[in-house]
Amino acid sequence: MLEVFRKDARRGISLIFHHYYAALCKTAYTILPDAALSEDLAQEVLMELWRRRDDFHIQHSLGAYLRRSVVQPPLKYIPEKTLNFWEGPTGSGVP
């Protein structure tokens, strides 16, 4: 898919969208359970790929890159206290 994207960006982005969009939405939803926001995040990742099409260089897994790209923004919405793995839900210090 990356090779197609490099040679024919329109065809490549279409293939990438059809192949990865649902999985990206699902990945975003597991972190931030809001269907509309998950779809927006997935679309934004793919739009950013399109915007950077002329200077986009990735050597390894496109899927891993896209998943990582869709995971980063939802982490901003999770309150910091939620991410404290050392404190249990009751503050007992047991994860």
mmCIF file of N, CA and C in Angstrom:
data_model
loop_
_atom_site.group_PDB
_atom_site.id
_atom_site.type_symbol
_atom_site.label_atom_id
_atom_site.label_comp_id
_atom_site.label_asym_id
_atom_site.label_seq_id
_atom_site.Cartn_x
_atom_site.Cartn_y
_atom_site.Cartn_z
ATOM 1 N N MET A 1 0.801 -1.191 0.000
ATOM 2 C CA MET A 1 0.000 0.000 0.000
ATOM 3 C C MET A 1 0.851 1.267 0.000
ATOM 4 N N LEU A 2 1.932 1.230 0.759
ATOM 5 C CA LEU A 2 2.811 2.399 0.792
ATOM 6 C C LEU A 2 3.398 2.683 -0.585
ATOM 7 N N GLU A 3 3.734 1.631 -1.288
ATOM 8 C CA GLU A 3 4.309 1.807 -2.620
ATOM 9 C C GLU A 3 3.288 2.450 -3.558
ATOM 10 N N VAL A 4 2.040 2.010 -3.470
ATOM 11 C CA VAL A 4 0.972 2.605 -4.284
ATOM 12 C C VAL A 4 0.790 4.066 -3.885
ATOM 13 N N PHE A 5 0.796 4.338 -2.577
ATOM 14 C CA PHE A 5 0.630 5.702 -2.075
ATOM 15 C C PHE A 5 1.737 6.615 -2.609
ATOM 16 N N ARG A 6 2.951 6.107 -2.654
ATOM 17 C CA ARG A 6 4.078 6.911 -3.147
ATOM 18 C C ARG A 6 3.979 7.185 -4.643
ATOM 19 N N LYS A 7 3.473 6.207 -5.390
ATOM 20 C CA LYS A 7 3.388 6.357 -6.845
ATOM 21 C C LYS A 7 2.125 7.090 -7.288
ATOM 22 N N ASP A 8 0.998 6.819 -6.615
ATOM 23 C CA ASP A 8 -0.291 7.414 -6.975
ATOM 24 C C ASP A 8 -1.034 7.723 -5.674
ATOM 25 N N ALA A 9 -0.825 8.940 -5.181
ATOM 26 C CA ALA A 9 -1.336 9.307 -3.851
ATOM 27 C C ALA A 9 -2.847 9.156 -3.734
ATOM 28 N N ARG A 10 -3.592 9.526 -4.748
ATOM 29 C CA ARG A 10 -5.062 9.417 -4.673
ATOM 30 C C ARG A 10 -5.512 7.970 -4.536
ATOM 31 N N ARG A 11 -4.967 7.123 -5.345
ATOM 32 C CA ARG A 11 -5.326 5.702 -5.273
ATOM 33 C C ARG A 11 -4.824 5.102 -3.953
ATOM 34 N N GLY A 12 -3.627 5.473 -3.558
ATOM 35 C CA GLY A 12 -3.036 4.956 -2.330
ATOM 36 C C GLY A 12 -3.816 5.343 -1.091
ATOM 37 N N ILE A 13 -4.240 6.616 -1.006
ATOM 38 C CA ILE A 13 -4.981 7.042 0.180
ATOM 39 C C ILE A 13 -6.334 6.357 0.234
ATOM 40 N N SER A 14 -6.903 6.097 -0.910
ATOM 41 C CA SER A 14 -8.178 5.368 -0.956
ATOM 42 C C SER A 14 -8.000 3.945 -0.430
ATOM 43 N N LEU A 15 -6.940 3.281 -0.864
ATOM 44 C CA LEU A 15 -6.661 1.925 -0.377
ATOM 45 C C LEU A 15 -6.384 1.925 1.122
ATOM 46 N N ILE A 16 -5.593 2.880 1.567
ATOM 47 C CA ILE A 16 -5.262 2.980 2.985
ATOM 48 C C ILE A 16 -6.523 3.242 3.796
ATOM 49 N N PHE A 17 -7.366 4.153 3.336
ATOM 50 C CA PHE A 17 -8.612 4.451 4.036
ATOM 51 C C PHE A 17 -9.467 3.202 4.182
ATOM 52 N N HIS A 18 -9.694 2.516 3.089
ATOM 53 C CA HIS A 18 -10.560 1.324 3.123
ATOM 54 C C HIS A 18 -9.960 0.195 3.965
ATOM 55 N N HIS A 19 -8.668 0.136 4.020
ATOM 56 C CA HIS A 19 -8.019 -0.936 4.773
ATOM 57 C C HIS A 19 -7.917 -0.632 6.270
ATOM 58 N N TYR A 20 -7.654 0.618 6.634
ATOM 59 C CA TYR A 20 -7.325 0.950 8.021
ATOM 60 C C TYR A 20 -8.387 1.739 8.787
ATOM 61 N N TYR A 21 -9.298 2.398 8.121
ATOM 62 C CA TYR A 21 -10.208 3.328 8.802
ATOM 63 C C TYR A 21 -10.976 2.682 9.960
ATOM 64 N N ALA A 22 -11.617 1.563 9.732
ATOM 65 C CA ALA A 22 -12.410 0.917 10.791
ATOM 66 C C ALA A 22 -11.531 0.527 11.981
ATOM 67 N N ALA A 23 -10.361 0.001 11.711
ATOM 68 C CA ALA A 23 -9.452 -0.390 12.796
ATOM 69 C C ALA A 23 -8.962 0.828 13.570
ATOM 70 N N LEU A 24 -8.715 1.933 12.885
ATOM 71 C CA LEU A 24 -8.284 3.152 13.567
ATOM 72 C C LEU A 24 -9.389 3.690 14.466
ATOM 73 N N CYS A 25 -10.615 3.654 13.981
ATOM 74 C CA CYS A 25 -11.759 4.083 14.800
ATOM 75 C C CYS A 25 -11.874 3.214 16.042
ATOM 76 N N LYS A 26 -11.748 1.919 15.856
ATOM 77 C CA LYS A 26 -11.857 0.975 16.976
ATOM 78 C C LYS A 26 -10.733 1.202 17.993
ATOM 79 N N THR A 27 -9.533 1.437 17.504
ATOM 80 C CA THR A 27 -8.399 1.699 18.390
ATOM 81 C C THR A 27 -8.625 2.970 19.205
ATOM 82 N N ALA A 28 -9.050 4.033 18.552
ATOM 83 C CA ALA A 28 -9.317 5.287 19.255
ATOM 84 C C ALA A 28 -10.445 5.102 20.273
ATOM 85 N N TYR A 29 -11.450 4.332 19.909
ATOM 86 C CA TYR A 29 -12.606 4.115 20.785
ATOM 87 C C TYR A 29 -12.230 3.352 22.051
ATOM 88 N N THR A 30 -11.246 2.462 21.961
ATOM 89 C CA THR A 30 -10.837 1.721 23.159
ATOM 90 C C THR A 30 -10.197 2.639 24.198
ATOM 91 N N ILE A 31 -9.629 3.737 23.747
ATOM 92 C CA ILE A 31 -8.993 4.681 24.650
ATOM 93 C C ILE A 31 -9.971 5.755 25.105
ATOM 94 N N LEU A 32 -10.766 6.227 24.181
ATOM 95 C CA LEU A 32 -11.721 7.289 24.463
ATOM 96 C C LEU A 32 -13.070 6.867 23.900
ATOM 97 N N PRO A 33 -13.924 6.245 24.707
ATOM 98 C CA PRO A 33 -15.164 5.658 24.190
ATOM 99 C C PRO A 33 -16.223 6.692 23.782
ATOM 100 N N ASP A 34 -15.941 7.340 22.679
ATOM 101 C CA ASP A 34 -16.871 8.295 22.076
ATOM 102 C C ASP A 34 -16.787 8.038 20.573
ATOM 103 N N ALA A 35 -17.848 7.460 20.009
ATOM 104 C CA ALA A 35 -17.826 7.030 18.609
ATOM 105 C C ALA A 35 -17.524 8.185 17.652
ATOM 106 N N ALA A 36 -18.186 9.312 17.824
ATOM 107 C CA ALA A 36 -17.986 10.447 16.922
ATOM 108 C C ALA A 36 -16.559 10.980 17.019
ATOM 109 N N LEU A 37 -16.056 11.100 18.233
ATOM 110 C CA LEU A 37 -14.689 11.597 18.414
ATOM 111 C C LEU A 37 -13.669 10.599 17.861
ATOM 112 N N SER A 38 -13.931 9.315 18.031
ATOM 113 C CA SER A 38 -13.036 8.282 17.488
ATOM 114 C C SER A 38 -12.975 8.368 15.968
ATOM 115 N N GLU A 39 -14.111 8.574 15.340
ATOM 116 C CA GLU A 39 -14.139 8.723 13.881
ATOM 117 C C GLU A 39 -13.396 9.985 13.454
ATOM 118 N N ASP A 40 -13.600 11.064 14.191
ATOM 119 C CA ASP A 40 -12.890 12.312 13.877
ATOM 120 C C ASP A 40 -11.380 12.131 13.978
ATOM 121 N N LEU A 41 -10.935 11.436 15.007
ATOM 122 C CA LEU A 41 -9.501 11.203 15.188
ATOM 123 C C LEU A 41 -8.934 10.366 14.048
ATOM 124 N N ALA A 42 -9.641 9.308 13.670
ATOM 125 C CA ALA A 42 -9.181 8.457 12.569
ATOM 126 C C ALA A 42 -9.109 9.266 11.270
ATOM 127 N N GLN A 43 -10.125 10.079 11.030
ATOM 128 C CA GLN A 43 -10.135 10.905 9.821
ATOM 129 C C GLN A 43 -8.994 11.922 9.843
ATOM 130 N N GLU A 44 -8.735 12.494 10.999
ATOM 131 C CA GLU A 44 -7.662 13.479 11.108
ATOM 132 C C GLU A 44 -6.294 12.849 10.836
ATOM 133 N N VAL A 45 -6.081 11.632 11.321
ATOM 134 C CA VAL A 45 -4.821 10.930 11.061
ATOM 135 C C VAL A 45 -4.649 10.704 9.565
ATOM 136 N N LEU A 46 -5.708 10.277 8.906
ATOM 137 C CA LEU A 46 -5.632 10.029 7.464
ATOM 138 C C LEU A 46 -5.493 11.337 6.685
ATOM 139 N N MET A 47 -6.126 12.405 7.161
ATOM 140 C CA MET A 47 -5.961 13.709 6.504
ATOM 141 C C MET A 47 -4.523 14.206 6.645
ATOM 142 N N GLU A 48 -3.941 13.980 7.812
ATOM 143 C CA GLU A 48 -2.549 14.400 8.020
ATOM 144 C C GLU A 48 -1.605 13.613 7.104
ATOM 145 N N LEU A 49 -1.899 12.349 6.916
ATOM 146 C CA LEU A 49 -1.126 11.538 5.974
ATOM 147 C C LEU A 49 -1.237 12.136 4.573
ATOM 148 N N TRP A 50 -2.456 12.538 4.186
ATOM 149 C CA TRP A 50 -2.665 13.146 2.873
ATOM 150 C C TRP A 50 -1.916 14.481 2.767
ATOM 151 N N ARG A 51 -1.980 15.293 3.804
ATOM 152 C CA ARG A 51 -1.291 16.589 3.781
ATOM 153 C C ARG A 51 0.220 16.422 3.632
ATOM 154 N N ARG A 52 0.751 15.375 4.226
ATOM 155 C CA ARG A 52 2.201 15.155 4.216
ATOM 156 C C ARG A 52 2.633 14.210 3.092
ATOM 157 N N ARG A 53 1.781 13.955 2.141
ATOM 158 C CA ARG A 53 2.043 12.941 1.106
ATOM 159 C C ARG A 53 3.336 13.188 0.329
ATOM 160 N N ASP A 54 3.700 14.443 0.162
ATOM 161 C CA ASP A 54 4.912 14.744 -0.613
ATOM 162 C C ASP A 54 6.200 14.526 0.180
ATOM 163 N N ASP A 55 6.110 14.583 1.500
ATOM 164 C CA ASP A 55 7.313 14.391 2.306
ATOM 165 C C ASP A 55 7.127 13.302 3.364
ATOM 166 N N PHE A 56 6.207 12.394 3.123
ATOM 167 C CA PHE A 56 5.949 11.310 4.067
ATOM 168 C C PHE A 56 6.908 10.155 3.800
ATOM 169 N N HIS A 57 7.702 9.833 4.807
ATOM 170 C CA HIS A 57 8.662 8.742 4.675
ATOM 171 C C HIS A 57 8.543 7.835 5.894
ATOM 172 N N ILE A 58 8.235 6.602 5.641
ATOM 173 C CA ILE A 58 8.171 5.610 6.703
ATOM 174 C C ILE A 58 8.844 4.350 6.170
ATOM 175 N N GLN A 59 9.650 3.755 6.991
ATOM 176 C CA GLN A 59 10.423 2.600 6.541
ATOM 177 C C GLN A 59 9.755 1.274 6.893
ATOM 178 N N HIS A 60 8.943 1.276 7.930
ATOM 179 C CA HIS A 60 8.423 0.011 8.435
ATOM 180 C C HIS A 60 6.907 -0.071 8.275
ATOM 181 N N SER A 61 6.228 -0.437 9.286
ATOM 182 C CA SER A 61 4.801 -0.739 9.234
ATOM 183 C C SER A 61 3.918 0.506 9.179
ATOM 184 N N LEU A 62 3.168 0.647 8.109
ATOM 185 C CA LEU A 62 2.204 1.727 7.991
ATOM 186 C C LEU A 62 1.116 1.572 9.049
ATOM 187 N N GLY A 63 0.661 0.343 9.264
ATOM 188 C CA GLY A 63 -0.380 0.090 10.255
ATOM 189 C C GLY A 63 0.044 0.527 11.645
ATOM 190 N N ALA A 64 1.263 0.207 12.032
ATOM 191 C CA ALA A 64 1.773 0.598 13.347
ATOM 192 C C ALA A 64 1.872 2.121 13.445
ATOM 193 N N TYR A 65 2.331 2.756 12.389
ATOM 194 C CA TYR A 65 2.431 4.212 12.374
ATOM 195 C C TYR A 65 1.055 4.851 12.547
ATOM 196 N N LEU A 66 0.069 4.354 11.818
ATOM 197 C CA LEU A 66 -1.282 4.916 11.891
ATOM 198 C C LEU A 66 -1.905 4.680 13.263
ATOM 199 N N ARG A 67 -1.737 3.471 13.798
ATOM 200 C CA ARG A 67 -2.279 3.192 15.139
ATOM 201 C C ARG A 67 -1.654 4.110 16.177
ATOM 202 N N ARG A 68 -0.367 4.277 16.100
ATOM 203 C CA ARG A 68 0.329 5.162 17.042
ATOM 204 C C ARG A 68 -0.183 6.598 16.896
ATOM 205 N N SER A 69 -0.407 7.013 15.675
ATOM 206 C CA SER A 69 -0.898 8.367 15.409
ATOM 207 C C SER A 69 -2.301 8.587 15.959
ATOM 208 N N VAL A 70 -3.120 7.550 15.950
ATOM 209 C CA VAL A 70 -4.490 7.692 16.438
ATOM 210 C C VAL A 70 -4.566 7.530 17.961
ATOM 211 N N VAL A 71 -3.567 6.911 18.559
ATOM 212 C CA VAL A 71 -3.554 6.716 20.014
ATOM 213 C C VAL A 71 -3.100 7.980 20.736
ATOM 214 N N GLN A 72 -2.174 8.726 20.186
ATOM 215 C CA GLN A 72 -1.608 9.890 20.872
ATOM 216 C C GLN A 72 -2.645 10.959 21.242
ATOM 217 N N PRO A 73 -3.477 11.432 20.313
ATOM 218 C CA PRO A 73 -4.434 12.490 20.685
ATOM 219 C C PRO A 73 -5.419 12.109 21.800
ATOM 220 N N PRO A 74 -5.999 10.901 21.817
ATOM 221 C CA PRO A 74 -6.937 10.592 22.907
ATOM 222 C C PRO A 74 -6.286 10.621 24.283
ATOM 223 N N LEU A 75 -4.998 10.349 24.360
ATOM 224 C CA LEU A 75 -4.329 10.369 25.653
ATOM 225 C C LEU A 75 -4.368 11.755 26.286
ATOM 226 N N LYS A 76 -4.501 12.790 25.459
ATOM 227 C CA LYS A 76 -4.605 14.154 25.972
ATOM 228 C C LYS A 76 -5.931 14.389 26.696
ATOM 229 N N TYR A 77 -6.960 13.614 26.331
ATOM 230 C CA TYR A 77 -8.281 13.806 26.918
ATOM 231 C C TYR A 77 -8.458 13.058 28.235
ATOM 232 N N ILE A 78 -7.585 12.109 28.513
ATOM 233 C CA ILE A 78 -7.699 11.320 29.731
ATOM 234 C C ILE A 78 -7.077 12.108 30.874
ATOM 235 N N PRO A 79 -7.836 12.329 31.941
ATOM 236 C CA PRO A 79 -7.275 13.095 33.058
ATOM 237 C C PRO A 79 -6.008 12.435 33.601
ATOM 238 N N GLU A 80 -5.071 13.249 34.016
ATOM 239 C CA GLU A 80 -3.786 12.747 34.505
ATOM 240 C C GLU A 80 -3.967 11.756 35.651
ATOM 241 N N LYS A 81 -4.925 12.011 36.517
ATOM 242 C CA LYS A 81 -5.150 11.137 37.664
ATOM 243 C C LYS A 81 -5.513 9.715 37.211
ATOM 244 N N THR A 82 -6.217 9.586 36.112
ATOM 245 C CA THR A 82 -6.605 8.284 35.590
ATOM 246 C C THR A 82 -5.391 7.466 35.181
ATOM 247 N N LEU A 83 -4.321 8.148 34.776
ATOM 248 C CA LEU A 83 -3.135 7.463 34.293
ATOM 249 C C LEU A 83 -2.136 7.128 35.399
ATOM 250 N N ASN A 84 -2.474 7.397 36.644
ATOM 251 C CA ASN A 84 -1.585 7.094 37.754
ATOM 252 C C ASN A 84 -1.679 5.611 38.077
ATOM 253 N N PHE A 85 -0.780 4.820 37.523
ATOM 254 C CA PHE A 85 -0.832 3.367 37.662
ATOM 255 C C PHE A 85 -0.375 2.893 39.040
ATOM 256 N N TRP A 86 0.282 3.759 39.780
ATOM 257 C CA TRP A 86 0.779 3.344 41.094
ATOM 258 C C TRP A 86 -0.295 3.428 42.161
ATOM 259 N N GLU A 87 -1.271 4.234 41.940
ATOM 260 C CA GLU A 87 -2.390 4.363 42.875
ATOM 261 C C GLU A 87 -3.536 3.494 42.372
ATOM 262 N N GLY A 88 -4.106 2.695 43.205
ATOM 263 C CA GLY A 88 -5.285 1.922 42.838
ATOM 264 C C GLY A 88 -6.484 2.844 42.808
ATOM 265 N N PRO A 89 -7.654 2.334 42.420
ATOM 266 C CA PRO A 89 -8.830 3.190 42.340
ATOM 267 C C PRO A 89 -9.210 3.792 43.690
ATOM 268 N N THR A 90 -8.803 3.156 44.780
ATOM 269 C CA THR A 90 -9.131 3.674 46.104
ATOM 270 C C THR A 90 -7.949 4.404 46.725
ATOM 271 N N GLY A 91 -6.853 4.536 45.994
ATOM 272 C CA GLY A 91 -5.676 5.191 46.528
ATOM 273 C C GLY A 91 -4.866 4.290 47.437
ATOM 274 N N SER A 92 -5.072 2.978 47.324
ATOM 275 C CA SER A 92 -4.420 2.029 48.206
ATOM 276 C C SER A 92 -2.970 1.749 47.872
ATOM 277 N N GLY A 93 -2.523 2.229 46.709
ATOM 278 C CA GLY A 93 -1.161 1.970 46.299
ATOM 279 C C GLY A 93 -1.007 0.647 45.568
ATOM 280 N N VAL A 94 -2.114 -0.060 45.388
ATOM 281 C CA VAL A 94 -2.094 -1.339 44.679
ATOM 282 C C VAL A 94 -2.737 -1.115 43.318
ATOM 283 N N PRO A 95 -2.015 -1.395 42.255
ATOM 284 C CA PRO A 95 -2.564 -1.159 40.917
ATOM 285 C C PRO A 95 -3.739 -2.084 40.615
#
